mmCIF file with all atom_site columns, C-alpha atoms in Angstrom:
data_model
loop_
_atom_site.group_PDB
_atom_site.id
_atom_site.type_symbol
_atom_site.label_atom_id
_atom_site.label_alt_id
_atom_site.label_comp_id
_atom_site.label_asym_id
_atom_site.label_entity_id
_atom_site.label_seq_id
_atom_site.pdbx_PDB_ins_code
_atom_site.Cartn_x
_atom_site.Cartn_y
_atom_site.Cartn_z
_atom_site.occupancy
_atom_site.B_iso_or_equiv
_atom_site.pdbx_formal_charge
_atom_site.auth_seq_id
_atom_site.auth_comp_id
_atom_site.auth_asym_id
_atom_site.auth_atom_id
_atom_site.pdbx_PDB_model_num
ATOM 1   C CA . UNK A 1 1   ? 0.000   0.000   0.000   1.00 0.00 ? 1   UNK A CA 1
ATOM 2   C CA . UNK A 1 2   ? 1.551   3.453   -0.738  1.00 0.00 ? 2   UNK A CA 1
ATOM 3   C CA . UNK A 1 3   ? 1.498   6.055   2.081   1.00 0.00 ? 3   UNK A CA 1
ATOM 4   C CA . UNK A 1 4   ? -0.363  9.576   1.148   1.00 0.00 ? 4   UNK A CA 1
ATOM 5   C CA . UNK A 1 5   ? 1.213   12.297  2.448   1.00 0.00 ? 5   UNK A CA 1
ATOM 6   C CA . UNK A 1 6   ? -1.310  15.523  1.943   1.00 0.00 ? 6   UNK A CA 1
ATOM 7   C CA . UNK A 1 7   ? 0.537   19.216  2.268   1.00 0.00 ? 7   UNK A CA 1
ATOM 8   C CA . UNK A 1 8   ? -2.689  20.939  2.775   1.00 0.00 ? 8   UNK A CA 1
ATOM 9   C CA . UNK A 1 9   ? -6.051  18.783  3.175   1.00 0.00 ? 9   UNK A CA 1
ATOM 10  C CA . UNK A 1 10  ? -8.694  21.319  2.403   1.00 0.00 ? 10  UNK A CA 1
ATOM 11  C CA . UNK A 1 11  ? -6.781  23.020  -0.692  1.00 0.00 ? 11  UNK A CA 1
ATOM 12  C CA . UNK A 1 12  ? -6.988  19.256  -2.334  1.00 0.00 ? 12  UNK A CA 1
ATOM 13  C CA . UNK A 1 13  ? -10.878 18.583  -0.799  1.00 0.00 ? 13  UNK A CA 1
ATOM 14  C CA . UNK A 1 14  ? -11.534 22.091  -2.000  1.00 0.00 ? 14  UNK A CA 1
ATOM 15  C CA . UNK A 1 15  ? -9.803  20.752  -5.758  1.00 0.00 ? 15  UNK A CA 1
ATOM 16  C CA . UNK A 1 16  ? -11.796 17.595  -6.352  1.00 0.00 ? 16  UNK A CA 1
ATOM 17  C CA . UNK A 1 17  ? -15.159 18.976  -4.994  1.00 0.00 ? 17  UNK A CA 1
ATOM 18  C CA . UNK A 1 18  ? -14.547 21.987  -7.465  1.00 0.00 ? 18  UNK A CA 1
ATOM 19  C CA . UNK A 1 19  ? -13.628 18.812  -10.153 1.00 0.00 ? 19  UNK A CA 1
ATOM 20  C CA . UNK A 1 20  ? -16.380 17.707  -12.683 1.00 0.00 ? 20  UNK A CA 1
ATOM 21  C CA . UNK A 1 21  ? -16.950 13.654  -13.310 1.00 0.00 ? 21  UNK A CA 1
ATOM 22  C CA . UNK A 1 22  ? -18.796 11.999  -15.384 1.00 0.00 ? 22  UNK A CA 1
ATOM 23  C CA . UNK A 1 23  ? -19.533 8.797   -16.402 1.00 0.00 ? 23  UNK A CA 1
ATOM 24  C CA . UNK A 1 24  ? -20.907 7.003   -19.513 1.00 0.00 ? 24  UNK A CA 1
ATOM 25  C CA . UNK A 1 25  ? -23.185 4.453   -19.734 1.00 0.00 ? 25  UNK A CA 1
ATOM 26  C CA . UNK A 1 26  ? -24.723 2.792   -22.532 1.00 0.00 ? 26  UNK A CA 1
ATOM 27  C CA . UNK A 1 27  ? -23.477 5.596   -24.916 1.00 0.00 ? 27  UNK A CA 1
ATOM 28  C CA . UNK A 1 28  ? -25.567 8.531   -22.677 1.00 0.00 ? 28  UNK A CA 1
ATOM 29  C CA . UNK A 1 29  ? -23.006 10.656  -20.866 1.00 0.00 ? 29  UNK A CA 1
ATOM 30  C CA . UNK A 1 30  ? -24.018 11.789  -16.942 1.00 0.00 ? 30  UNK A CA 1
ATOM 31  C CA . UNK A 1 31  ? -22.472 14.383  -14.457 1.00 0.00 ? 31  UNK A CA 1
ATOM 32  C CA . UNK A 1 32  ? -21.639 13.478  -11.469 1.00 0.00 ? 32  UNK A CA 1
ATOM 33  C CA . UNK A 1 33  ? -21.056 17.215  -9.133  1.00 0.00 ? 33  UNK A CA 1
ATOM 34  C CA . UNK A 1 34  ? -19.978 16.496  -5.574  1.00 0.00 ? 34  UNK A CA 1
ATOM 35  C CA . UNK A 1 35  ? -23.100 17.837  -3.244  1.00 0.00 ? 35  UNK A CA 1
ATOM 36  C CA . UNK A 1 36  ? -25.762 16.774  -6.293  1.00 0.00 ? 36  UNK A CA 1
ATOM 37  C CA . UNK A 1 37  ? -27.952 13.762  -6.720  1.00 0.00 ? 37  UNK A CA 1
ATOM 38  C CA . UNK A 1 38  ? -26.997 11.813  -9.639  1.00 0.00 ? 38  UNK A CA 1
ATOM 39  C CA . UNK A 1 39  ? -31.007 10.888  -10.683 1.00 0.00 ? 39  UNK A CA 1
ATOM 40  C CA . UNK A 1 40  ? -29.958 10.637  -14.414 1.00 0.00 ? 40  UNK A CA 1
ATOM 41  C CA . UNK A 1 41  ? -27.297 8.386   -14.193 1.00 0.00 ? 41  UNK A CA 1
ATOM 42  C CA . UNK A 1 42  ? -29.461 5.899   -11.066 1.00 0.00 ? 42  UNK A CA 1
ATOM 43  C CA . UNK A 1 43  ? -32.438 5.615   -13.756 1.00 0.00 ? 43  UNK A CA 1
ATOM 44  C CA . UNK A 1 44  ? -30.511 4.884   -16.420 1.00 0.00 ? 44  UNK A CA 1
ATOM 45  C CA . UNK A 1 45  ? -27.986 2.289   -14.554 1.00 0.00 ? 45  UNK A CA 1
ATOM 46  C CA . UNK A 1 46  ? -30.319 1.565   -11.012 1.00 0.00 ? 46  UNK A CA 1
ATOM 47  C CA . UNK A 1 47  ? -27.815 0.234   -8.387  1.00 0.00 ? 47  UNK A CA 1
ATOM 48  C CA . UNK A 1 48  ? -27.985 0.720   -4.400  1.00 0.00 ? 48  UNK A CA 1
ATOM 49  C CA . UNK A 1 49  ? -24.533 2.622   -4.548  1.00 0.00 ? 49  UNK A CA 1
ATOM 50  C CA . UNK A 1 50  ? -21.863 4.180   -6.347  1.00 0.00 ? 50  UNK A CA 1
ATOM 51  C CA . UNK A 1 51  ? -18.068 4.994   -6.385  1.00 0.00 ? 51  UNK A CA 1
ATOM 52  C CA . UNK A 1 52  ? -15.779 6.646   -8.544  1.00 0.00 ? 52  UNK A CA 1
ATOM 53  C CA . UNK A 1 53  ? -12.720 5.494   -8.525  1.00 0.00 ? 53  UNK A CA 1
ATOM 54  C CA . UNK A 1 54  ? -9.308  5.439   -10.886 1.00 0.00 ? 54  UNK A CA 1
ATOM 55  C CA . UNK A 1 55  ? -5.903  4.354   -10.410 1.00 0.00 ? 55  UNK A CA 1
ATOM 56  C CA . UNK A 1 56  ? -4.386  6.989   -12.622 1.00 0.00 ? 56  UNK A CA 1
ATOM 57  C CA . UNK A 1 57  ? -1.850  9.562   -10.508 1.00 0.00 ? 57  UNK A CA 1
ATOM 58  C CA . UNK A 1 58  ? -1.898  8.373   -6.965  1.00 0.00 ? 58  UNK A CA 1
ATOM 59  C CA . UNK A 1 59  ? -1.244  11.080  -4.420  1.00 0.00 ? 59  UNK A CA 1
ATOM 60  C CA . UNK A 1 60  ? -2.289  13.414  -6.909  1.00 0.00 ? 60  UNK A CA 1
ATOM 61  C CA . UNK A 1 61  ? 0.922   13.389  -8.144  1.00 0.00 ? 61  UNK A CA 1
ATOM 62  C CA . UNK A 1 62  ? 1.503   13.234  -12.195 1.00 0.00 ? 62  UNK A CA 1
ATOM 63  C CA . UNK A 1 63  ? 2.836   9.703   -13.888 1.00 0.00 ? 63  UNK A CA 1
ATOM 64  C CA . UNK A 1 64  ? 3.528   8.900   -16.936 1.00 0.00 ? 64  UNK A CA 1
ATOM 65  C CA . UNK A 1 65  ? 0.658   7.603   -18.957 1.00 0.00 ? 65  UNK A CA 1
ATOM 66  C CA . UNK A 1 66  ? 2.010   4.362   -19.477 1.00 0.00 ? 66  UNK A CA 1
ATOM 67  C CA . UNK A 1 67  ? 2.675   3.923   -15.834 1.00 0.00 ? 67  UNK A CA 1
ATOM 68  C CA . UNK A 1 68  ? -0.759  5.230   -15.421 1.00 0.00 ? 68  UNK A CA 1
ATOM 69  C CA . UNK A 1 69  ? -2.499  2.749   -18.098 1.00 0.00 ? 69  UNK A CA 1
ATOM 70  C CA . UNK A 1 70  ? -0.253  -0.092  -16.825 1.00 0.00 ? 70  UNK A CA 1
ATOM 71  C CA . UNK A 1 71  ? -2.112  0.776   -12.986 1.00 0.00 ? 71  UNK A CA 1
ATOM 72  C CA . UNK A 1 72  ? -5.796  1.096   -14.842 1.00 0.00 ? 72  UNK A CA 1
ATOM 73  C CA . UNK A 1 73  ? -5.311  -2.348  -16.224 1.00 0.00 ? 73  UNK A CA 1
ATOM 74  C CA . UNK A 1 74  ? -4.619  -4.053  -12.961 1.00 0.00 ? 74  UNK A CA 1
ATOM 75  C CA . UNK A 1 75  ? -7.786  -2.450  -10.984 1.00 0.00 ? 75  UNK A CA 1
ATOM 76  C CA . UNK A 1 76  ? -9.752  -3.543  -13.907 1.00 0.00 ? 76  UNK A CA 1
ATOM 77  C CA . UNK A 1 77  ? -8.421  -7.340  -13.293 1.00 0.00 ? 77  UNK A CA 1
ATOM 78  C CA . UNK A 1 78  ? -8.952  -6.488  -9.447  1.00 0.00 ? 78  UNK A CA 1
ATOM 79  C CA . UNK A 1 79  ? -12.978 -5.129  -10.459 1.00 0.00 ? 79  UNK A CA 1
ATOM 80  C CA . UNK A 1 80  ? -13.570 -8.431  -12.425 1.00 0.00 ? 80  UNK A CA 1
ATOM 81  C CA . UNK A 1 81  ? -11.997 -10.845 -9.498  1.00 0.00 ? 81  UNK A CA 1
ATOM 82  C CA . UNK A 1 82  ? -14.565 -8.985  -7.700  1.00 0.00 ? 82  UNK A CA 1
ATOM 83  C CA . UNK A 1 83  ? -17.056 -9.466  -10.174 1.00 0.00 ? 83  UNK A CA 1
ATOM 84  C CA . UNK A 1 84  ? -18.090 -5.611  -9.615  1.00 0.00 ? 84  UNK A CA 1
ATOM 85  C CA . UNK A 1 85  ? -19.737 -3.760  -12.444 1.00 0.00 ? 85  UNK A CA 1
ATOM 86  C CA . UNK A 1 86  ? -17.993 -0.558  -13.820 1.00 0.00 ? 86  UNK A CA 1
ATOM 87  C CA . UNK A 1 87  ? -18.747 1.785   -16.399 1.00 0.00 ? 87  UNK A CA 1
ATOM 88  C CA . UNK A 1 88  ? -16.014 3.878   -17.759 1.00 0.00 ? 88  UNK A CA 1
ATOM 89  C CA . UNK A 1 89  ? -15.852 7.241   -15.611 1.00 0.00 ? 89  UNK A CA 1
ATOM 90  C CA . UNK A 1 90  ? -13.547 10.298  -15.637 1.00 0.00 ? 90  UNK A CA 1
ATOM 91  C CA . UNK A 1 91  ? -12.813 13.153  -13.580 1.00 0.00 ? 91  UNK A CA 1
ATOM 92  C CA . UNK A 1 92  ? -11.331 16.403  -14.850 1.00 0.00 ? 92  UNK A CA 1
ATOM 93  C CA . UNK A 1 93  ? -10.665 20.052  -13.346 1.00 0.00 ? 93  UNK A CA 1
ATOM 94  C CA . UNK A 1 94  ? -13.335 22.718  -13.934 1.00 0.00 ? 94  UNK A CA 1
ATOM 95  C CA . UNK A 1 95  ? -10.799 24.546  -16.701 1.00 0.00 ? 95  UNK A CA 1
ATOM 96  C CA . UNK A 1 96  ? -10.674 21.317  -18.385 1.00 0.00 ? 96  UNK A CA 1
ATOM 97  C CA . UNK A 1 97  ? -7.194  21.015  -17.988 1.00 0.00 ? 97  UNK A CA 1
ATOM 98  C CA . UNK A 1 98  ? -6.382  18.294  -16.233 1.00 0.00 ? 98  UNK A CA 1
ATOM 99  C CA . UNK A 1 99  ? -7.877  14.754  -16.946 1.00 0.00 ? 99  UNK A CA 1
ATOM 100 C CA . UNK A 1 100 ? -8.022  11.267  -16.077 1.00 0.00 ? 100 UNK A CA 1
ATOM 101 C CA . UNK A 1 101 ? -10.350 7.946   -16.947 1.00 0.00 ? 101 UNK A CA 1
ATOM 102 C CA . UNK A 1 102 ? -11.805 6.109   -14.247 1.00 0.00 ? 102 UNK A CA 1
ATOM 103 C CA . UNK A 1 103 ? -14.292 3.822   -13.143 1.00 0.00 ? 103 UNK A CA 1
ATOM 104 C CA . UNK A 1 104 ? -17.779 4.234   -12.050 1.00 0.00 ? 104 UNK A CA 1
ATOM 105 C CA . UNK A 1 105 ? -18.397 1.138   -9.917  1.00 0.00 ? 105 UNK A CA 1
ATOM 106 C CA . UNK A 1 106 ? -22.024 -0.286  -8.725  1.00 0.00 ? 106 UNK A CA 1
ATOM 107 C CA . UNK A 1 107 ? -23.011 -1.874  -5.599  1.00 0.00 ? 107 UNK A CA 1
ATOM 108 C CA . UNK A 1 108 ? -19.673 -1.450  -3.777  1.00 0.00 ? 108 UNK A CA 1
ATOM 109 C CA . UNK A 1 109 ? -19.949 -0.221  -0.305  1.00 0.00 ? 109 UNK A CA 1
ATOM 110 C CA . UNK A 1 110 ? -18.347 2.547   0.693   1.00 0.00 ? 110 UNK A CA 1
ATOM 111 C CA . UNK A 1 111 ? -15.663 0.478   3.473   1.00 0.00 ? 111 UNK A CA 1
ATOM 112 C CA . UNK A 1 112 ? -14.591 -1.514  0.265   1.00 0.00 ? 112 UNK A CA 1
ATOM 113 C CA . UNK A 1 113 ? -14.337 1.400   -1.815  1.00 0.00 ? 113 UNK A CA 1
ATOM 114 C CA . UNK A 1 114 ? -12.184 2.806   0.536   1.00 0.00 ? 114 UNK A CA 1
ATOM 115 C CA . UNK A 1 115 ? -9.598  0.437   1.234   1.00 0.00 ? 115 UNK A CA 1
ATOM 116 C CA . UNK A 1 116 ? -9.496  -0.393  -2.913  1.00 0.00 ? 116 UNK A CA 1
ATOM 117 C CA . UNK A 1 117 ? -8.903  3.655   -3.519  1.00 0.00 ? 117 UNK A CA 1
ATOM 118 C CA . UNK A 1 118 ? -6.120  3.263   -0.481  1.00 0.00 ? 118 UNK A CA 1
ATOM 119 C CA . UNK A 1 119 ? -4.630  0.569   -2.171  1.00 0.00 ? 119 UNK A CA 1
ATOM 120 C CA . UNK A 1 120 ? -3.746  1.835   -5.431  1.00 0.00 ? 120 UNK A CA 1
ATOM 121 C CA . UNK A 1 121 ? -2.759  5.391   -3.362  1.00 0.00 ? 121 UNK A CA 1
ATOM 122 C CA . UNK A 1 122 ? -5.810  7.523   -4.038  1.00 0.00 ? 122 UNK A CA 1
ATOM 123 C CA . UNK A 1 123 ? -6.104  10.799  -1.901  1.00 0.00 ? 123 UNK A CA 1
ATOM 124 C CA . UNK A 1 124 ? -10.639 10.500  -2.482  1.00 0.00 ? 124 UNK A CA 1
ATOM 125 C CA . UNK A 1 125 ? -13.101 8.360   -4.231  1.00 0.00 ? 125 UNK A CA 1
ATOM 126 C CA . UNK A 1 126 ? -16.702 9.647   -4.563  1.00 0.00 ? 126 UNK A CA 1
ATOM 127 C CA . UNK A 1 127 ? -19.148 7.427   -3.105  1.00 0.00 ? 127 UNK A CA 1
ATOM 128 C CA . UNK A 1 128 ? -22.378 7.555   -2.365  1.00 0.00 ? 128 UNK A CA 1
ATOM 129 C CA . UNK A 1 129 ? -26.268 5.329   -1.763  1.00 0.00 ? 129 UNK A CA 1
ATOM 130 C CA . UNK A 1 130 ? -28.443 5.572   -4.154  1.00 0.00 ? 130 UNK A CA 1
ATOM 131 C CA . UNK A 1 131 ? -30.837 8.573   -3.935  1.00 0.00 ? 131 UNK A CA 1
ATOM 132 C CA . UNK A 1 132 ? -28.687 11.021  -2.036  1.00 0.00 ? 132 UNK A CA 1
ATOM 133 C CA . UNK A 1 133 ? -26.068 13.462  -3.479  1.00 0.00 ? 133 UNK A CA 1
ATOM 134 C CA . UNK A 1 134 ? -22.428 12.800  -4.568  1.00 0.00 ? 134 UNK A CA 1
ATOM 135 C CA . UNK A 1 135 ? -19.958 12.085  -1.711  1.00 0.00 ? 135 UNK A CA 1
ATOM 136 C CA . UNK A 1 136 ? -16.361 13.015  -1.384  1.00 0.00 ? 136 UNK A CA 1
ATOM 137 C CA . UNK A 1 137 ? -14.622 10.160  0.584   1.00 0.00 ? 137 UNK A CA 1
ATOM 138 C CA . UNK A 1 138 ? -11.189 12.287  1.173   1.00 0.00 ? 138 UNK A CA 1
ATOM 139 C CA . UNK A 1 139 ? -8.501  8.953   2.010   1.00 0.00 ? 139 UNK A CA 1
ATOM 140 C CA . UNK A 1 140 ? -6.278  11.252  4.459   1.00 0.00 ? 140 UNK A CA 1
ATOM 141 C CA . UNK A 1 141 ? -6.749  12.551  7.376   1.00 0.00 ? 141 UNK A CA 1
ATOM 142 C CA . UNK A 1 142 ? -8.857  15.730  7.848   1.00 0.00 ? 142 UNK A CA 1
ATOM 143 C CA . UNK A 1 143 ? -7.771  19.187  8.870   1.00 0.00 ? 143 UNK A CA 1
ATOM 144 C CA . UNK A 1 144 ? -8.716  20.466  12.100  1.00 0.00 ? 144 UNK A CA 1
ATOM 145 C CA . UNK A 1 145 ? -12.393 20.921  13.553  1.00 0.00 ? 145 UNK A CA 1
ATOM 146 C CA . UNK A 1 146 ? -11.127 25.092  13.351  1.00 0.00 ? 146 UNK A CA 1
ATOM 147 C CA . UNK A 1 147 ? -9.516  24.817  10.187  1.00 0.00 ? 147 UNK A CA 1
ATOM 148 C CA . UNK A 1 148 ? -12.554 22.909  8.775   1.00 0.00 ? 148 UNK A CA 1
ATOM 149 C CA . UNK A 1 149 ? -14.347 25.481  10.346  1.00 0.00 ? 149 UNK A CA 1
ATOM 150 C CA . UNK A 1 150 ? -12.885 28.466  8.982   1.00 0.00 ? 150 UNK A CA 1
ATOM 151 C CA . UNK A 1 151 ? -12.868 26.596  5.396   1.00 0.00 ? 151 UNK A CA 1
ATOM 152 C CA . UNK A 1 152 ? -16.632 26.264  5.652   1.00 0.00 ? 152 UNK A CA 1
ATOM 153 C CA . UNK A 1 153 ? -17.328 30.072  6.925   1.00 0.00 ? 153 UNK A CA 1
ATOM 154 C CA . UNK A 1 154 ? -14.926 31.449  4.295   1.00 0.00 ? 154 UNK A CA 1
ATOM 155 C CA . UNK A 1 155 ? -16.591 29.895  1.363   1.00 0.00 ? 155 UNK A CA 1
ATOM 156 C CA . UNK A 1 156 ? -13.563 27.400  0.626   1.00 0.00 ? 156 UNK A CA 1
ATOM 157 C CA . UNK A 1 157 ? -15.835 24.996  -0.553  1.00 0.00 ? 157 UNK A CA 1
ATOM 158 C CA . UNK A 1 158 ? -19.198 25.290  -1.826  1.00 0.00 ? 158 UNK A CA 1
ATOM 159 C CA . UNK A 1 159 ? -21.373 24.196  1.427   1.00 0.00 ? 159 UNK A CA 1
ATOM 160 C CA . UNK A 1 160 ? -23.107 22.364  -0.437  1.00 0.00 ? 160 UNK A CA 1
ATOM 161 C CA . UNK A 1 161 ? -20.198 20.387  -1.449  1.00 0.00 ? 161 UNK A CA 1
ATOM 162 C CA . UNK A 1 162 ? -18.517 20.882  1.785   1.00 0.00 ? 162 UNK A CA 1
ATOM 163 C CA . UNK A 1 163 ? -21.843 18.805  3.475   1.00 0.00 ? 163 UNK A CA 1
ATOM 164 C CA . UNK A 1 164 ? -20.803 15.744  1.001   1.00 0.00 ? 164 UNK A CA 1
ATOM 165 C CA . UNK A 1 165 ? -16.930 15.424  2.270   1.00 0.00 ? 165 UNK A CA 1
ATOM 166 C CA . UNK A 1 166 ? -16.055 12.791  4.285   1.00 0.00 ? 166 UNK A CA 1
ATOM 167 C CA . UNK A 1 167 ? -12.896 12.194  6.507   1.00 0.00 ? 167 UNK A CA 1
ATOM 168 C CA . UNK A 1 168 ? -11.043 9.503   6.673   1.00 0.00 ? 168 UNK A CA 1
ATOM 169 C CA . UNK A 1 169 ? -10.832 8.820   10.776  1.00 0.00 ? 169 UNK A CA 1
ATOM 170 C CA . UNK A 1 170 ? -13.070 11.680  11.514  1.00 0.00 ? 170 UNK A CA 1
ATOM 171 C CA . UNK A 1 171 ? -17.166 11.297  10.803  1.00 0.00 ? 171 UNK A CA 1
ATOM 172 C CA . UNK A 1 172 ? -17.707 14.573  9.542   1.00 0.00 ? 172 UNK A CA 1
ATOM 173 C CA . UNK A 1 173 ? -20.558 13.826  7.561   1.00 0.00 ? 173 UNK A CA 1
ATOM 174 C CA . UNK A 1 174 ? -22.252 17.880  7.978   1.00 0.00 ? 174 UNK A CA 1
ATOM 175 C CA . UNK A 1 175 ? -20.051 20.921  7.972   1.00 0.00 ? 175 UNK A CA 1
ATOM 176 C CA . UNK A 1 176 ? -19.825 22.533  10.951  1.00 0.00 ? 176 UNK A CA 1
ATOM 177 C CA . UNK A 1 177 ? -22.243 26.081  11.543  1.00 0.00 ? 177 UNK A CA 1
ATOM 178 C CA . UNK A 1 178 ? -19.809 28.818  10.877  1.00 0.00 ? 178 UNK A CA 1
#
């Protein structure tokens, strides 16, 4: 398993709750927005939960796109040992920018999810139940109760979006009143 090492935890929640997914299925592309119910996508492809996952760039930090496609190819072997569905996925950052494939995965709990985006070194997954909005599972530790605090009050992150991050080690599942 690697070991993530985060330099500031809110500036890289704040960056993938900002980020835009999406996922295809059967031809039809849906958004997926961090904070937003995903109805379009759950009619179209009905599961009781979601995650988002890819193996591309762990700890947010760039690779080579063989070294990336080498790492997609082995969590796809891993997803059909599992015999988990998928549907190809991607996130990307809201200036288009930056992008990377993924997987949309359905009926994975979130505890599996987890430890299978820890595994390949992911700093967050999205995961949520079917039915309720877009979660951001962040992998690392959370900041501070006052520096989530502060992040919250001073419009860091949307609060709507800021309500749908989750800590690992800390169940922060509502931002705090500011």
């Amino acid at each position: 398993m690697r070991t993530l090492k985060v330099v500031n935890a809110i500036e890289l929640a704040t960056a993938y709750a900002a980020a835009r997914y999406g996922v295809r299925v059967d031809g039809e592309e849906f958004p997926l927005l961090v904070g937003e119910r995903a109805a379009g996508l759950e009619s179209r492809w009905p599961a009781r939960s979601y995650a988002f996952i890819t193996a591309w760039n762990p700890a947010s930090e760039p690779r080579p796109d063989d070294a990336n496609q080498q790492a997609d190819a082995q969590l796809v072997a891993r997803l059909e040992a599992l015999g988990i569905q998928r549907e190809p996925a991607w996130a990307e950052g809201p200036d288009g920018k930056w992008h990377e494939p993924g997987w949309l995965l359905a009926d994975i709990d979130v505890p599996t999810a987890a430890a299978l985006g820890e595994s390949l070194g992911q700093a967050a997954i999205l995961a949520w139940d079917s039915a309720q909005p877009v979660t951001l599972r962040m992998l690392a530790p959370g900041p501070s109760m006052d520096a989530w605090k502060e992040a919250v009050s001073n419009r860091e992150l949307p609060y709507d979006a800021a309500a749908c991050v989750h800590w690992k080690e800390q169940q922060r599942d509502a931002p705090p009143n500011g």
